[in-house]
mmCIF file of C-alpha atoms and ligand atoms in Angstrom:
data_model
loop_
_atom_site.group_PDB
_atom_site.id
_atom_site.type_symbol
_atom_site.label_atom_id
_atom_site.label_comp_id
_atom_site.label_asym_id
_atom_site.label_seq_id
_atom_site.Cartn_x
_atom_site.Cartn_y
_atom_site.Cartn_z
ATOM 1 C CA MET A 26 103.640 124.600 122.919
ATOM 2 C CA LYS A 27 99.875 124.825 123.148
ATOM 3 C CA VAL A 28 97.999 121.622 123.848
ATOM 4 C CA PHE A 29 94.497 121.060 122.457
ATOM 5 C CA GLU A 30 92.092 118.266 123.261
ATOM 6 C CA HIS A 31 89.211 119.638 121.220
ATOM 7 C CA LYS A 32 89.130 120.081 117.478
ATOM 8 C CA ASN A 33 87.203 123.381 117.547
ATOM 9 C CA SER A 34 89.831 125.229 119.551
ATOM 10 C CA LEU A 35 92.645 123.660 117.484
ATOM 11 C CA GLN A 36 90.943 124.705 114.253
ATOM 12 C CA ALA A 37 90.440 128.275 115.491
ATOM 13 C CA ALA A 38 94.138 128.586 116.392
ATOM 14 C CA ILE A 39 95.266 127.165 113.041
ATOM 15 C CA GLU A 40 92.837 129.358 111.135
ATOM 16 C CA ALA A 41 94.355 132.432 112.823
ATOM 17 C CA GLU A 42 97.865 131.286 111.776
ATOM 18 C CA LYS A 43 96.682 130.806 108.200
ATOM 19 C CA ILE A 44 95.111 134.270 108.109
ATOM 20 C CA ALA A 45 98.472 135.620 109.304
ATOM 21 C CA GLY A 46 100.041 133.961 106.236
ATOM 22 C CA LYS A 47 101.735 131.067 108.075
ATOM 23 C CA SER A 48 102.161 127.649 106.474
ATOM 24 C CA ILE A 49 101.201 124.568 108.496
ATOM 25 C CA GLY A 50 103.317 121.398 108.776
ATOM 26 C CA PHE A 51 101.661 118.354 110.296
ATOM 27 C CA VAL A 52 103.082 115.169 111.846
ATOM 28 C CA PRO A 53 100.361 112.701 112.877
ATOM 29 C CA THR A 54 101.521 110.150 115.472
ATOM 30 C CA MET A 55 100.231 107.644 117.967
ATOM 31 C CA GLY A 56 102.655 108.903 120.602
ATOM 32 C CA ALA A 57 105.426 106.925 122.330
ATOM 33 C CA LEU A 58 107.675 109.305 120.442
ATOM 34 C CA HIS A 59 111.238 108.438 119.435
ATOM 35 C CA GLN A 60 113.982 110.016 117.327
ATOM 36 C CA GLY A 61 112.251 108.829 114.136
ATOM 37 C CA HIS A 62 109.207 110.964 114.966
ATOM 38 C CA LEU A 63 111.393 113.886 116.045
ATOM 39 C CA GLU A 64 113.187 113.749 112.698
ATOM 40 C CA LEU A 65 109.827 114.136 110.885
ATOM 41 C CA MET A 66 109.150 117.137 113.095
ATOM 42 C CA ARG A 67 112.549 118.719 112.439
ATOM 43 C CA GLN A 68 111.879 118.318 108.731
ATOM 44 C CA ALA A 69 108.447 119.928 109.139
ATOM 45 C CA LYS A 70 110.017 122.825 111.057
ATOM 46 C CA LYS A 71 112.440 123.391 108.165
ATOM 47 C CA GLU A 72 109.738 123.367 105.499
ATOM 48 C CA THR A 73 106.797 125.120 107.183
ATOM 49 C CA ASP A 74 106.128 127.921 109.705
ATOM 50 C CA ILE A 75 103.929 126.191 112.267
ATOM 51 C CA LEU A 76 104.397 122.606 113.477
ATOM 52 C CA VAL A 77 101.261 120.729 114.505
ATOM 53 C CA VAL A 78 101.651 117.218 115.977
ATOM 54 C CA SER A 79 98.791 114.899 116.838
ATOM 55 C CA ILE A 80 98.956 112.075 119.360
ATOM 56 C CA PHE A 81 96.056 109.686 119.061
ATOM 57 C CA VAL A 82 96.139 105.903 119.425
ATOM 58 C CA ASN A 83 93.587 105.156 116.737
ATOM 59 C CA PRO A 84 91.555 102.115 117.834
ATOM 60 C CA ILE A 85 90.097 101.395 114.406
ATOM 61 C CA GLN A 86 93.473 100.677 112.797
ATOM 62 C CA PHE A 87 94.290 97.853 115.236
ATOM 63 C CA ASN A 88 93.132 94.469 114.017
ATOM 64 C CA ASN A 89 94.496 92.817 117.160
ATOM 65 C CA PRO A 90 92.893 93.957 120.471
ATOM 66 C CA ALA A 91 95.994 92.928 122.486
ATOM 67 C CA ASP A 92 98.181 95.134 120.266
ATOM 68 C CA LEU A 93 95.870 98.099 120.938
ATOM 69 C CA GLU A 94 95.884 97.427 124.669
ATOM 70 C CA ASN A 95 99.687 97.036 124.832
ATOM 71 C CA TYR A 96 100.452 100.030 122.632
ATOM 72 C CA PRO A 97 102.720 102.285 124.747
ATOM 73 C CA ARG A 98 101.075 105.486 126.002
ATOM 74 C CA THR A 99 103.581 108.030 127.323
ATOM 75 C CA LEU A 100 101.897 111.426 126.962
ATOM 76 C CA GLU A 101 103.925 113.343 129.568
ATOM 77 C CA THR A 102 107.304 112.178 128.193
ATOM 78 C CA ASP A 103 106.024 112.869 124.676
ATOM 79 C CA LYS A 104 105.152 116.457 125.619
ATOM 80 C CA ALA A 105 108.680 117.018 126.933
ATOM 81 C CA LEU A 106 110.146 115.624 123.688
ATOM 82 C CA LEU A 107 107.871 117.854 121.618
ATOM 83 C CA GLU A 108 109.239 120.897 123.447
ATOM 84 C CA THR A 109 112.759 119.911 122.304
ATOM 85 C CA VAL A 110 111.755 120.246 118.638
ATOM 86 C CA ASP A 111 109.855 123.454 119.248
ATOM 87 C CA CYS A 112 106.440 122.028 118.421
ATOM 88 C CA ASP A 113 103.833 124.795 118.237
ATOM 89 C CA TYR A 114 100.575 122.887 118.673
ATOM 90 C CA LEU A 115 99.905 119.433 120.080
ATOM 91 C CA PHE A 116 96.501 117.923 119.354
ATOM 92 C CA ALA A 117 95.757 115.073 121.772
ATOM 93 C CA PRO A 118 92.069 114.193 121.440
ATOM 94 C CA ASP A 119 90.280 111.288 123.108
ATOM 95 C CA VAL A 120 88.316 108.642 121.225
ATOM 96 C CA ASP A 121 84.975 110.468 121.585
ATOM 97 C CA GLU A 122 86.437 113.650 120.156
ATOM 98 C CA MET A 123 87.707 111.780 117.074
ATOM 99 C CA TYR A 124 84.738 109.455 116.727
ATOM 100 C CA PRO A 125 81.584 111.077 118.148
ATOM 101 C CA GLN A 126 79.894 108.347 116.139
ATOM 102 C CA PRO A 127 81.370 105.272 114.446
ATOM 103 C CA ASP A 128 82.908 106.090 111.092
ATOM 104 C CA THR A 129 81.730 103.706 108.401
ATOM 105 C CA THR A 130 83.707 105.106 105.465
ATOM 106 C CA VAL A 131 85.172 102.376 103.274
ATOM 107 C CA TYR A 132 88.116 103.315 101.097
ATOM 108 C CA ARG A 133 89.189 101.302 98.075
ATOM 109 C CA PHE A 134 92.896 101.175 97.403
ATOM 110 C CA GLY A 135 92.814 98.101 95.148
ATOM 111 C CA LYS A 136 95.961 96.035 94.882
ATOM 112 C CA LEU A 137 97.969 98.543 96.943
ATOM 113 C CA ALA A 138 96.052 97.483 100.047
ATOM 114 C CA SER A 139 95.788 93.778 99.243
ATOM 115 C CA VAL A 140 99.481 92.898 99.717
ATOM 116 C CA MET A 141 101.819 92.758 102.740
ATOM 117 C CA GLU A 142 100.351 94.738 105.682
ATOM 118 C CA GLY A 143 97.002 94.835 103.872
ATOM 119 C CA ALA A 144 96.908 91.037 103.644
ATOM 120 C CA PHE A 145 98.133 90.430 107.208
ATOM 121 C CA ARG A 146 96.182 93.185 108.975
ATOM 122 C CA PRO A 147 92.650 93.234 107.538
ATOM 123 C CA GLY A 148 91.011 96.640 107.972
ATOM 124 C CA HIS A 149 94.237 98.289 109.120
ATOM 125 C CA PHE A 150 94.687 100.637 106.170
ATOM 126 C CA ASN A 151 91.030 101.611 106.098
ATOM 127 C CA GLY A 152 91.396 102.629 109.751
ATOM 128 C CA VAL A 153 94.560 104.589 108.949
ATOM 129 C CA ALA A 154 92.903 106.336 105.991
ATOM 130 C CA VAL A 155 89.805 107.237 108.042
ATOM 131 C CA VAL A 156 91.797 108.813 110.871
ATOM 132 C CA VAL A 157 94.324 110.591 108.635
ATOM 133 C CA LYS A 158 91.513 112.068 106.522
ATOM 134 C CA LYS A 159 89.758 113.316 109.688
ATOM 135 C CA LEU A 160 93.014 114.758 111.043
ATOM 136 C CA PHE A 161 93.726 116.473 107.717
ATOM 137 C CA GLU A 162 90.273 118.081 107.867
ATOM 138 C CA MET A 163 90.905 119.292 111.398
ATOM 139 C CA VAL A 164 94.481 120.523 110.904
ATOM 140 C CA ASN A 165 94.225 121.652 107.270
ATOM 141 C CA PRO A 166 98.011 121.312 106.769
ATOM 142 C CA ASP A 167 99.980 122.529 103.774
ATOM 143 C CA LYS A 168 102.396 119.627 104.200
ATOM 144 C CA ALA A 169 102.206 116.363 106.142
ATOM 145 C CA PHE A 170 105.264 114.265 106.976
ATOM 146 C CA PHE A 171 105.369 110.447 107.044
ATOM 147 C CA GLY A 172 108.223 107.999 107.601
ATOM 148 C CA GLU A 173 109.336 105.478 105.004
ATOM 149 C CA LYS A 174 109.511 102.764 107.642
ATOM 150 C CA ASP A 175 105.755 102.460 107.074
ATOM 151 C CA PHE A 176 106.279 102.573 103.323
ATOM 152 C CA GLN A 177 102.954 100.962 102.454
ATOM 153 C CA GLN A 178 101.104 103.366 104.767
ATOM 154 C CA LEU A 179 102.856 106.229 103.000
ATOM 155 C CA ALA A 180 101.709 104.853 99.617
ATOM 156 C CA ILE A 181 98.131 104.480 100.913
ATOM 157 C CA ILE A 182 98.074 108.049 102.224
ATOM 158 C CA LYS A 183 99.431 109.372 98.935
ATOM 159 C CA ALA A 184 96.721 107.390 97.107
ATOM 160 C CA MET A 185 93.983 108.709 99.417
ATOM 161 C CA THR A 186 95.198 112.285 99.035
ATOM 162 C CA LYS A 187 95.079 111.885 95.256
ATOM 163 C CA GLN A 188 91.708 110.082 95.203
ATOM 164 C CA LEU A 189 90.057 112.805 97.308
ATOM 165 C CA SER A 190 92.066 115.688 95.799
ATOM 166 C CA LEU A 191 93.122 116.825 99.273
ATOM 167 C CA PRO A 192 95.101 120.082 99.217
ATOM 168 C CA VAL A 193 98.076 118.747 101.172
ATOM 169 C CA GLU A 194 101.564 117.761 100.088
ATOM 170 C CA ILE A 195 102.700 114.409 101.464
ATOM 171 C CA VAL A 196 106.411 114.526 102.337
ATOM 172 C CA PRO A 197 108.199 111.151 102.712
ATOM 173 C CA CYS A 198 111.068 111.025 105.235
ATOM 174 C CA ALA A 199 113.826 108.399 105.415
ATOM 175 C CA THR A 200 113.674 105.706 108.119
ATOM 176 C CA VAL A 201 115.700 106.605 111.202
ATOM 177 C CA ARG A 202 117.746 103.714 112.608
ATOM 178 C CA GLU A 203 119.528 102.885 115.835
ATOM 179 C CA SER A 204 123.328 102.670 115.506
ATOM 180 C CA ASP A 205 123.017 98.880 115.065
ATOM 181 C CA GLY A 206 120.562 99.300 112.163
ATOM 182 C CA LEU A 207 117.276 98.536 113.929
ATOM 183 C CA ALA A 208 114.542 100.782 112.522
ATOM 184 C CA MET A 209 113.213 103.057 115.248
ATOM 185 C CA SER A 210 109.702 102.154 116.326
ATOM 186 C CA SER A 211 107.478 102.805 119.316
ATOM 187 C CA ARG A 212 107.173 99.035 119.611
ATOM 188 C CA ASN A 213 110.938 98.509 120.169
ATOM 189 C CA ARG A 214 110.607 99.492 123.827
ATOM 190 C CA ARG A 215 108.529 96.337 124.371
ATOM 191 C CA LEU A 216 111.397 94.035 123.284
ATOM 192 C CA SER A 217 113.204 92.070 126.009
ATOM 193 C CA THR A 218 116.995 92.481 126.262
ATOM 194 C CA ASP A 219 117.566 89.253 124.318
ATOM 195 C CA GLU A 220 115.015 90.175 121.654
ATOM 196 C CA ARG A 221 116.519 93.645 121.325
ATOM 197 C CA GLN A 222 119.916 92.051 120.651
ATOM 198 C CA LEU A 223 118.538 89.935 117.810
ATOM 199 C CA ALA A 224 116.303 92.585 116.235
ATOM 200 C CA PRO A 225 119.115 94.306 114.217
ATOM 201 C CA ARG A 226 119.516 91.044 112.269
ATOM 202 C CA ILE A 227 116.417 92.115 110.322
ATOM 203 C CA HIS A 228 118.155 95.112 108.810
ATOM 204 C CA GLN A 229 121.415 93.203 108.331
ATOM 205 C CA ILE A 230 119.640 90.462 106.366
ATOM 206 C CA LEU A 231 117.658 92.916 104.225
ATOM 207 C CA SER A 232 120.837 94.897 103.509
ATOM 208 C CA LYS A 233 122.779 91.777 102.534
ATOM 209 C CA ALA A 234 119.897 90.588 100.328
ATOM 210 C CA ALA A 235 119.737 93.943 98.551
ATOM 211 C CA THR A 236 123.422 93.705 97.598
ATOM 212 C CA LEU A 237 122.721 90.466 95.675
ATOM 213 C CA ARG A 238 120.747 92.182 92.940
ATOM 214 C CA ASN A 239 123.311 91.318 90.253
ATOM 215 C CA VAL A 240 123.304 87.618 91.050
ATOM 216 C CA LEU A 241 119.729 86.854 92.130
ATOM 217 C CA SER A 242 116.343 87.360 90.480
ATOM 218 C CA PRO A 243 113.716 89.317 92.502
ATOM 219 C CA HIS A 244 112.107 86.036 93.533
ATOM 220 C CA GLU A 245 115.463 84.505 94.527
ATOM 221 C CA MET A 246 116.357 87.569 96.580
ATOM 222 C CA GLN A 247 113.056 87.260 98.421
ATOM 223 C CA GLN A 248 113.737 83.563 99.034
ATOM 224 C CA TYR A 249 117.288 84.297 100.217
ATOM 225 C CA ALA A 250 116.032 86.815 102.803
ATOM 226 C CA LYS A 251 113.277 84.442 103.901
ATOM 227 C CA ASN A 252 115.774 81.582 104.429
ATOM 228 C CA GLU A 253 118.137 83.812 106.423
ATOM 229 C CA LEU A 254 115.346 85.181 108.623
ATOM 230 C CA ASP A 255 113.931 81.678 109.158
ATOM 231 C CA LYS A 256 117.307 80.593 110.590
ATOM 232 C CA ILE A 257 116.615 82.796 113.622
ATOM 233 C CA ASP A 258 114.269 80.655 115.685
ATOM 234 C CA VAL A 259 112.596 83.469 117.596
ATOM 235 C CA PHE A 260 111.671 85.317 114.407
ATOM 236 C CA ASN A 261 108.148 84.350 113.504
ATOM 237 C CA LEU A 262 108.068 85.537 109.918
ATOM 238 C CA GLU A 263 104.852 86.909 108.427
ATOM 239 C CA TYR A 264 106.149 87.939 105.012
ATOM 240 C CA VAL A 265 109.197 88.977 103.031
ATOM 241 C CA ALA A 266 108.492 90.687 99.723
ATOM 242 C CA VAL A 267 110.520 92.222 96.946
ATOM 243 C CA ALA A 268 108.185 94.725 95.308
ATOM 244 C CA ASP A 269 108.207 97.784 93.092
ATOM 245 C CA ASP A 270 108.230 101.058 95.000
ATOM 246 C CA VAL A 271 105.048 102.551 93.510
ATOM 247 C CA ASP A 272 102.299 99.892 93.453
ATOM 248 C CA LEU A 273 104.169 97.575 95.840
ATOM 249 C CA GLN A 274 103.614 94.543 93.620
ATOM 250 C CA SER A 275 105.996 91.658 93.008
ATOM 251 C CA PHE A 276 107.639 91.433 89.595
ATOM 252 C CA GLU A 277 109.802 88.970 87.672
ATOM 253 C CA HIS A 278 112.657 90.970 86.157
ATOM 254 C CA TRP A 279 114.683 93.821 87.616
ATOM 255 C CA ASN A 280 114.441 95.806 84.400
ATOM 256 C CA SER A 281 110.621 95.773 84.446
ATOM 257 C CA VAL A 282 110.418 98.382 87.262
ATOM 258 C CA LEU A 283 111.955 101.798 87.956
ATOM 259 C CA GLY A 284 112.550 101.243 91.670
ATOM 260 C CA ALA A 285 112.247 98.354 94.109
ATOM 261 C CA ARG A 286 112.328 97.673 97.835
ATOM 262 C CA ILE A 287 112.493 94.628 100.059
ATOM 263 C CA PHE A 288 109.917 94.472 102.858
ATOM 264 C CA VAL A 289 109.555 92.316 105.953
ATOM 265 C CA ALA A 290 107.127 91.793 108.819
ATOM 266 C CA LEU A 291 107.730 89.410 111.690
ATOM 267 C CA GLN A 292 106.734 88.705 115.206
ATOM 268 C CA LEU A 293 109.564 88.780 117.780
ATOM 269 C CA GLY A 294 108.144 87.553 121.083
ATOM 270 C CA ASN A 295 104.992 89.614 121.551
ATOM 271 C CA VAL A 296 106.189 92.437 119.362
ATOM 272 C CA ARG A 297 105.375 92.823 115.683
ATOM 273 C CA LEU A 298 108.171 94.518 113.729
ATOM 274 C CA ILE A 299 108.234 95.756 110.138
ATOM 275 C CA ASP A 300 111.059 97.152 108.061
ATOM 276 C CA ASN A 301 111.982 97.780 104.433
ATOM 277 C CA ILE A 302 114.926 99.099 102.474
ATOM 278 C CA ARG A 303 115.487 100.409 98.977
ATOM 279 C CA ILE A 304 117.106 98.003 96.518
ATOM 280 C CA PHE A 305 117.423 100.633 93.771
HETATM 281 O O1 PAF B 22 101.990 105.830 111.639
HETATM 282 C C1 PAF B 22 101.241 106.085 112.618
HETATM 283 O O2 PAF B 22 101.681 106.383 113.715
HETATM 284 C C2 PAF B 22 99.741 105.988 112.432
HETATM 285 O O3 PAF B 22 99.408 104.967 111.552
HETATM 286 C C3 PAF B 22 99.100 107.312 112.000
HETATM 287 C C4 PAF B 22 99.586 107.765 110.647
HETATM 288 C C5 PAF B 22 99.398 108.385 113.038
HETATM 289 C C6 PAF B 22 97.579 107.147 111.916
HETATM 290 O O4 PAF B 22 97.031 106.764 113.136
#
């Protein structure tokens, strides 16, 4: 694996691969890699010739300074994990390399960005869109791979790619879970032992709620999940939402949408967790 800290040398190496007829698969990350990330990379390896991974903790997508400060940074362990999936190029720039000057681009994603994470983390998706657009320009991938755990982020990136007519295919990949159902996340390593034991309740409650589709309306299902999550004292719930799987808006009747998911965000101790599952 070759490691690049500067975009010019990364771009030159990728350009040479492209001239040689190789396709480029890209997995952008913020590091603290886990099996969920590695699964995206394995998928990229299957679908493209050259795997490029970026590790960059993007300051402008953090609306909470403590979250940015506490975000795990484990570059050496990450490099060893990347070797196990046969990563070809790692791009690990510093903040000055990514932002030689402040980026003032403002994206408009309308109602897609005004719900759920968009409502609770002002500016977050603009920061994600800015950095992903910059990374796409630097890496010039044929395909980029994103996890469905961050389903709204995936929708935002698809929308940005369409808005700007970027020549990259966005490939969604299923959420990878621990054996007890907890969605894998870099943040999980910050949970205490007690918190870690309770965290799988999130997936259990969402899964149970989703089975009640024939007896509950979308609103009632949302309320059911909220009540169950509220019973766990240490869960500090931000939102539960039943929404369609394209625009991520709430709706009244099951037959008014083609697909739906149930989404949750909560604070467990100092750790913010999100998850979602498909209802149909
Ligand atoms: O999902 C993430 O890790 C980040 O939001 C991303 C896509 C790498 C942008 O910083």
